[in-house]
């Protein structure tokens, strides 16, 4: 059969002609002669339909396997001639791919600034569970059964769990610390808290607090003021502070601390709502019931405070809307790079 002889001859010639190939140009010439669009193999492949039908399949098979063989051989030779370029087709004119490095979230930045200040005063950092039981979150903190913060509207209860809930503040960790440690203790407790709040510019169902607790033999309200005034000065620079009487079931006496608005210097602006002052935390002297409920015996006293991280971050950066912290809008977040 002439056609089969011809295939054999093409094969032989091909392997003969690739023997002396030295560069990519020669390689390409051989490619064109054999398997290019008008190459020897391709031309024969196009004549298959003119052949008697009984040999057509066999001829097709032989030609195709010859074509594969030639392609494999050319690929091998290509790798030998230029190992790098043949393996990857690289368009060197394309722009490079840029890698974007991540960075800390603004809330994280603020938290770390706050930690640093308290670490320098000798406080250490402790964390507690996000899922609490009713006793730690309320009862042990002297929050009676009928207190409004127990209301279903504020607290996210875990369905079917009996007494489990998402903690509404970081204060339950006070109980855990005092149960497991003998004073003196000086700790800060950062972490997420949850309340069944509708979302608006200043409310979000998950938010962060930093709790503080310092218990020793003779901690007084003067220590509370000294530590917290030192703290706000270190964080915000020169600001006035103001302690207003307040109520928390787990501190007595209790207060709220305001600072003069660091953005307008107390003159009144949109951040402080024209008031000149901003509330930044709740605090007070640890209530005797807290010592009793955590089994602390002896002559101890201390102070505790709790601050909202989002609120402090809004003031620190002069922002108006808490939702920006959670929208994951890179254009917003990148400002804190
Ligand atoms: N837990 C209180 C709140 O969430 C804040 C606070 C903490 C007040 C510690 C006094 C002492 O509002």
Short mmCIF file of C-alpha atoms and ligand atoms in Angstrom, two decimals:
data_model
loop_
_atom_site.label_atom_id
_atom_site.label_comp_id
_atom_site.label_asym_id
_atom_site.label_seq_id
_atom_site.Cartn_x
_atom_site.Cartn_y
_atom_site.Cartn_z
CA UNK A 1 0.00 0.00 0.00
CA UNK A 2 1.57 3.23 -1.12
CA UNK A 3 -0.04 5.34 1.57
CA UNK A 4 1.39 3.23 4.41
CA UNK A 5 4.85 3.36 2.87
CA UNK A 6 4.51 7.09 2.63
CA UNK A 7 3.62 7.41 6.31
CA UNK A 8 6.65 5.32 7.22
CA UNK A 9 8.85 7.45 5.04
CA UNK A 10 7.59 10.72 6.55
CA UNK A 11 8.28 9.32 10.00
CA UNK A 12 11.79 8.29 9.04
CA UNK A 13 12.52 11.67 7.43
CA UNK A 14 11.19 13.51 10.43
CA UNK A 15 13.43 11.72 12.88
CA UNK A 16 16.32 12.19 10.47
CA UNK A 17 15.77 15.94 10.20
CA UNK A 18 15.45 16.60 13.94
CA UNK A 19 18.80 15.02 14.64
CA UNK A 20 20.75 18.22 14.01
CA UNK A 21 18.40 20.78 15.43
CA UNK A 22 20.27 23.40 17.44
CA UNK A 23 17.88 26.27 18.02
CA UNK A 24 14.26 27.29 18.27
CA UNK A 25 14.16 28.59 14.72
CA UNK A 26 15.23 25.28 13.22
CA UNK A 27 12.78 23.52 15.47
CA UNK A 28 9.97 25.71 14.24
CA UNK A 29 10.90 25.12 10.62
CA UNK A 30 10.64 21.36 11.13
CA UNK A 31 7.31 21.84 12.86
CA UNK A 32 5.96 23.78 9.88
CA UNK A 33 7.21 21.18 7.36
CA UNK A 34 5.57 18.25 9.18
CA UNK A 35 2.62 19.35 11.24
CA UNK A 36 2.07 22.96 10.14
CA UNK A 37 -1.19 23.69 8.36
CA UNK A 38 0.32 22.78 5.04
CA UNK A 39 2.78 20.27 6.46
CA UNK A 40 3.29 16.74 5.21
CA UNK A 41 1.18 15.03 7.88
CA UNK A 42 -1.58 17.59 7.80
CA UNK A 43 -1.83 17.37 4.02
CA UNK A 44 -2.16 13.58 4.11
CA UNK A 45 -4.78 13.82 6.85
CA UNK A 46 -6.88 15.97 4.53
CA UNK A 47 -6.77 13.35 1.76
CA UNK A 48 -8.25 10.59 3.92
CA UNK A 49 -11.74 11.15 2.55
CA UNK A 50 -10.49 10.29 -0.98
CA UNK A 51 -9.25 6.85 0.13
CA UNK A 52 -11.18 3.58 -0.21
CA UNK A 53 -13.38 3.26 2.86
CA UNK A 54 -11.83 -0.03 4.05
CA UNK A 55 -8.42 1.52 4.73
CA UNK A 56 -9.62 4.93 5.91
CA UNK A 57 -9.75 4.13 9.66
CA UNK A 58 -6.35 2.50 9.66
CA UNK A 59 -4.73 5.38 7.76
CA UNK A 60 -6.39 7.91 10.07
CA UNK A 61 -5.12 6.07 13.11
CA UNK A 62 -1.55 5.85 11.80
CA UNK A 63 -1.45 9.50 10.77
CA UNK A 64 -2.81 10.71 14.06
CA UNK A 65 -0.39 8.65 16.09
CA UNK A 66 2.45 9.91 13.90
CA UNK A 67 1.28 13.45 14.52
CA UNK A 68 1.27 12.79 18.31
CA UNK A 69 4.71 11.27 18.10
CA UNK A 70 6.03 14.30 16.21
CA UNK A 71 4.45 16.73 18.67
CA UNK A 72 5.95 14.89 21.63
CA UNK A 73 9.36 14.85 20.05
CA UNK A 74 9.23 18.55 19.19
CA UNK A 75 8.16 19.37 22.72
CA UNK A 76 11.05 17.37 24.15
CA UNK A 77 13.51 19.11 21.87
CA UNK A 78 12.02 22.48 22.73
CA UNK A 79 12.61 21.86 26.42
CA UNK A 80 16.20 20.88 25.71
CA UNK A 81 16.86 24.01 23.68
CA UNK A 82 15.27 26.43 26.10
CA UNK A 83 14.05 24.72 29.27
CA UNK A 84 12.39 27.77 30.76
CA UNK A 85 10.55 29.34 27.85
CA UNK A 86 9.00 26.19 26.59
CA UNK A 87 7.54 25.15 29.88
CA UNK A 88 5.70 28.39 30.59
CA UNK A 89 4.52 30.79 28.02
CA UNK A 90 5.30 34.07 29.67
CA UNK A 91 4.19 37.37 28.27
CA UNK A 92 6.79 39.64 29.74
CA UNK A 93 4.91 42.73 28.66
CA UNK A 94 2.01 42.08 31.03
CA UNK A 95 1.95 44.14 34.23
CA UNK A 96 2.92 42.22 37.36
CA UNK A 97 0.40 40.95 39.84
CA UNK A 98 0.30 43.14 42.92
CA UNK A 99 -0.01 41.60 46.33
CA UNK A 100 -2.01 43.54 48.86
CA UNK A 101 -0.76 43.11 52.39
CA UNK A 102 -3.44 43.03 55.05
CA UNK A 103 -3.38 45.30 58.07
CA UNK A 104 -5.00 45.66 61.46
CA UNK A 105 -8.65 46.58 61.77
CA UNK A 106 -9.17 50.02 63.38
CA UNK A 107 -10.87 48.39 66.38
CA UNK A 108 -7.85 46.18 66.85
CA UNK A 109 -5.54 49.20 66.62
CA UNK A 110 -7.51 51.02 69.33
CA UNK A 111 -7.67 47.95 71.56
CA UNK A 112 -3.92 47.51 71.36
CA UNK A 113 -3.36 51.17 72.25
CA UNK A 114 -5.59 50.70 75.30
CA UNK A 115 -3.84 47.44 76.28
CA UNK A 116 -0.44 49.13 76.11
CA UNK A 117 -1.51 51.83 78.54
CA UNK A 118 -2.88 49.34 81.08
CA UNK A 119 0.05 46.96 80.68
CA UNK A 120 2.38 49.82 81.56
CA UNK A 121 0.38 50.27 84.80
CA UNK A 122 0.83 46.60 85.70
CA UNK A 123 -2.51 45.21 84.53
CA UNK A 124 -2.54 41.86 82.78
CA UNK A 125 -4.96 40.62 80.14
CA UNK A 126 -7.58 37.94 80.73
CA UNK A 127 -10.40 36.66 78.54
CA UNK A 128 -13.69 34.98 79.33
CA UNK A 129 -16.31 32.97 77.44
CA UNK A 130 -18.69 34.66 75.00
CA UNK A 131 -21.42 32.20 75.94
CA UNK A 132 -22.23 32.77 79.56
CA UNK A 133 -24.77 31.44 81.97
CA UNK A 134 -27.40 33.51 83.62
CA UNK A 135 -25.59 33.35 86.96
CA UNK A 136 -22.28 34.88 85.81
CA UNK A 137 -23.86 37.45 83.50
CA UNK A 138 -26.50 38.65 85.96
CA UNK A 139 -27.12 36.99 89.33
CA UNK A 140 -23.54 36.93 90.60
CA UNK A 141 -23.20 40.55 89.52
CA UNK A 142 -25.99 41.50 91.86
CA UNK A 143 -28.42 42.07 89.01
CA UNK A 144 -31.80 41.05 90.36
CA UNK A 145 -34.38 39.02 88.53
CA UNK A 146 -36.50 42.05 87.62
CA UNK A 147 -33.66 44.21 86.28
CA UNK A 148 -34.43 45.57 82.79
CA UNK A 149 -31.15 44.30 81.30
CA UNK A 150 -32.46 40.78 81.79
CA UNK A 151 -35.33 41.59 79.53
CA UNK A 152 -35.65 39.50 76.38
CA UNK A 153 -35.32 42.72 74.39
CA UNK A 154 -31.69 43.21 75.41
CA UNK A 155 -30.33 39.73 75.89
CA UNK A 156 -29.80 37.07 73.26
CA UNK A 157 -30.67 33.79 74.96
CA UNK A 158 -29.61 30.46 73.55
CA UNK A 159 -32.75 28.61 72.69
CA UNK A 160 -33.31 25.37 74.53
CA UNK A 161 -30.19 25.79 76.69
CA UNK A 162 -32.02 26.63 79.88
CA UNK A 163 -29.74 29.31 81.25
CA UNK A 164 -27.20 30.08 78.52
CA UNK A 165 -26.93 33.41 76.77
CA UNK A 166 -24.51 35.55 74.80
CA UNK A 167 -22.84 37.76 77.38
CA UNK A 168 -24.21 41.29 77.36
CA UNK A 169 -21.07 42.79 78.91
CA UNK A 170 -17.56 41.74 79.99
CA UNK A 171 -18.36 42.11 83.70
CA UNK A 172 -19.13 38.37 84.23
CA UNK A 173 -15.38 37.82 83.84
CA UNK A 174 -14.94 39.77 87.12
CA UNK A 175 -16.66 36.87 88.87
CA UNK A 176 -14.57 34.25 87.07
CA UNK A 177 -11.32 36.04 87.93
CA UNK A 178 -12.18 36.50 91.59
CA UNK A 179 -13.34 32.89 91.89
CA UNK A 180 -10.05 31.57 90.52
CA UNK A 181 -7.50 34.00 91.94
CA UNK A 182 -6.65 35.36 95.33
CA UNK A 183 -6.21 39.14 95.26
CA UNK A 184 -4.34 41.29 94.58
CA UNK A 185 -5.47 41.23 90.95
CA UNK A 186 -5.19 43.90 88.28
CA UNK A 187 -6.63 42.79 84.96
CA UNK A 188 -8.19 44.07 81.80
CA UNK A 189 -10.68 41.92 79.92
CA UNK A 190 -11.32 42.69 76.26
CA UNK A 191 -13.90 40.95 74.16
CA UNK A 192 -17.10 40.75 72.19
CA UNK A 193 -20.47 41.41 73.80
CA UNK A 194 -23.93 40.93 72.37
CA UNK A 195 -27.23 42.71 72.74
CA UNK A 196 -30.44 42.45 70.84
CA UNK A 197 -30.13 45.98 69.50
CA UNK A 198 -31.50 47.39 66.27
CA UNK A 199 -28.66 48.54 64.03
CA UNK A 200 -28.10 52.28 63.71
CA UNK A 201 -25.17 54.72 63.73
CA UNK A 202 -24.31 53.93 67.34
CA UNK A 203 -25.74 50.42 67.93
CA UNK A 204 -24.77 47.03 66.62
CA UNK A 205 -25.82 43.63 68.04
CA UNK A 206 -22.17 42.70 68.51
CA UNK A 207 -19.68 45.13 69.94
CA UNK A 208 -16.54 45.14 72.07
CA UNK A 209 -15.88 46.11 75.63
CA UNK A 210 -12.78 46.32 77.75
CA UNK A 211 -13.39 45.59 81.39
CA UNK A 212 -10.94 46.55 84.09
CA UNK A 213 -10.63 45.23 87.63
CA UNK A 214 -8.13 46.14 90.31
CA UNK A 215 -8.53 44.56 93.72
CA UNK A 216 -6.07 44.99 96.55
CA UNK A 217 -6.11 45.77 100.29
CA UNK A 218 -6.53 49.51 100.06
CA UNK A 219 -7.73 50.50 96.62
CA UNK A 220 -9.84 53.63 96.88
CA UNK A 221 -11.96 55.80 94.64
CA UNK A 222 -8.90 58.04 94.31
CA UNK A 223 -7.09 55.13 92.62
CA UNK A 224 -10.03 54.71 90.26
CA UNK A 225 -9.84 58.37 89.28
CA UNK A 226 -6.07 58.39 89.07
CA UNK A 227 -5.89 55.33 86.81
CA UNK A 228 -8.74 56.41 84.54
CA UNK A 229 -7.61 60.03 84.23
CA UNK A 230 -4.11 58.84 83.44
CA UNK A 231 -5.57 56.48 80.87
CA UNK A 232 -7.59 59.10 78.98
CA UNK A 233 -4.66 61.51 78.92
CA UNK A 234 -2.37 58.83 77.52
CA UNK A 235 -4.94 57.88 74.86
CA UNK A 236 -6.42 61.24 73.85
CA UNK A 237 -3.83 63.76 74.95
CA UNK A 238 -4.82 66.76 77.04
CA UNK A 239 -8.52 66.37 77.89
CA UNK A 240 -10.66 67.33 80.88
CA UNK A 241 -12.42 64.53 82.71
CA UNK A 242 -15.65 64.50 84.63
CA UNK A 243 -17.08 61.81 86.93
CA UNK A 244 -20.86 61.75 87.21
CA UNK A 245 -22.70 59.65 89.81
CA UNK A 246 -24.42 56.69 88.21
CA UNK A 247 -25.77 53.25 89.06
CA UNK A 248 -24.55 49.74 88.38
CA UNK A 249 -25.71 46.86 90.58
CA UNK A 250 -22.16 45.50 90.83
CA UNK A 251 -20.38 48.70 91.91
CA UNK A 252 -20.99 51.05 94.81
CA UNK A 253 -20.56 53.93 94.48
CA UNK A 254 -20.86 53.98 90.70
CA UNK A 255 -20.01 56.65 88.18
CA UNK A 256 -19.76 57.43 84.53
CA UNK A 257 -16.72 59.14 83.18
CA UNK A 258 -16.88 61.86 80.54
CA UNK A 259 -14.01 63.53 78.75
CA UNK A 260 -13.97 66.90 77.07
CA UNK A 261 -14.39 66.31 73.36
CA UNK A 262 -10.90 65.79 71.94
CA UNK A 263 -12.10 66.93 68.51
CA UNK A 264 -13.41 70.40 69.40
CA UNK A 265 -11.62 70.87 72.71
CA UNK A 266 -14.95 71.16 74.52
CA UNK A 267 -16.43 73.93 72.38
CA UNK A 268 -19.14 71.69 70.96
CA UNK A 269 -19.15 69.89 67.60
CA UNK A 270 -21.02 67.16 65.75
CA UNK A 271 -19.07 64.36 67.47
CA UNK A 272 -20.02 65.53 70.98
CA UNK A 273 -23.46 66.66 69.80
CA UNK A 274 -22.69 70.22 70.83
CA UNK A 275 -22.20 69.10 74.45
CA UNK A 276 -18.44 69.56 74.68
CA UNK A 277 -18.22 66.34 76.71
CA UNK A 278 -18.42 62.67 75.76
CA UNK A 279 -19.27 59.73 77.97
CA UNK A 280 -16.57 57.10 77.64
CA UNK A 281 -17.05 54.49 80.36
CA UNK A 282 -18.87 53.22 83.42
CA UNK A 283 -17.01 52.46 86.64
CA UNK A 284 -17.24 52.15 90.39
CA UNK A 285 -15.98 50.49 93.54
CA UNK A 286 -16.50 46.72 93.53
CA UNK A 287 -19.73 45.93 95.39
CA UNK A 288 -19.35 43.65 98.47
CA UNK A 289 -21.89 41.28 96.89
CA UNK A 290 -19.38 40.57 94.10
CA UNK A 291 -16.74 39.42 96.61
CA UNK A 292 -19.32 37.33 98.40
CA UNK A 293 -20.64 35.71 95.20
CA UNK A 294 -17.15 34.81 94.04
CA UNK A 295 -16.09 33.43 97.40
CA UNK A 296 -13.46 36.06 98.14
CA UNK A 297 -12.86 36.35 101.87
CA UNK A 298 -10.86 38.96 103.69
CA UNK A 299 -10.26 42.67 103.67
CA UNK A 300 -10.28 43.41 99.98
CA UNK A 301 -11.54 46.31 98.00
CA UNK A 302 -11.19 47.45 94.46
CA UNK A 303 -12.57 49.25 91.50
CA UNK A 304 -13.94 48.11 88.17
CA UNK A 305 -14.69 49.84 84.92
CA UNK A 306 -16.10 48.95 81.52
CA UNK A 307 -15.65 50.83 78.28
CA UNK A 308 -17.09 50.38 74.80
CA UNK A 309 -14.30 49.98 72.27
CA UNK A 310 -16.38 51.10 69.28
CA UNK A 311 -17.35 54.27 71.07
CA UNK A 312 -13.77 55.07 71.96
CA UNK A 313 -12.65 54.32 68.40
CA UNK A 314 -15.33 56.66 67.00
CA UNK A 315 -14.12 59.45 69.27
CA UNK A 316 -10.45 58.71 68.64
CA UNK A 317 -10.83 58.85 64.88
CA UNK A 318 -13.61 61.45 64.78
CA UNK A 319 -16.05 59.11 63.05
CA UNK A 320 -19.82 59.22 63.13
CA UNK A 321 -21.09 55.76 62.29
CA UNK A 322 -20.28 52.49 64.03
CA UNK A 323 -21.48 50.49 61.01
CA UNK A 324 -18.31 51.44 59.16
CA UNK A 325 -16.40 49.06 61.42
CA UNK A 326 -18.39 46.07 60.18
CA UNK A 327 -19.17 46.83 56.54
CA UNK A 328 -15.85 45.44 55.33
CA UNK A 329 -15.50 48.30 52.89
CA UNK A 330 -11.82 48.29 51.94
CA UNK A 331 -11.98 51.98 51.06
CA UNK A 332 -12.89 52.76 54.68
CA UNK A 333 -10.55 50.24 56.29
CA UNK A 334 -7.53 51.23 54.19
CA UNK A 335 -7.48 54.63 55.86
CA UNK A 336 -6.13 52.86 58.94
CA UNK A 337 -3.28 51.10 57.14
N1 LIG B 1 -20.79 46.38 82.52
C1 LIG B 1 -21.18 47.75 82.46
C2 LIG B 1 -21.93 47.98 81.13
O1 LIG B 1 -21.89 47.14 80.26
C3 LIG B 1 -20.01 48.70 82.54
C4 LIG B 1 -19.31 48.65 83.86
C5 LIG B 1 -18.26 47.77 84.08
C6 LIG B 1 -19.70 49.49 84.90
C7 LIG B 1 -17.61 47.72 85.30
C8 LIG B 1 -19.05 49.46 86.11
C9 LIG B 1 -18.02 48.59 86.30
O2 LIG B 1 -22.57 49.00 80.93
#
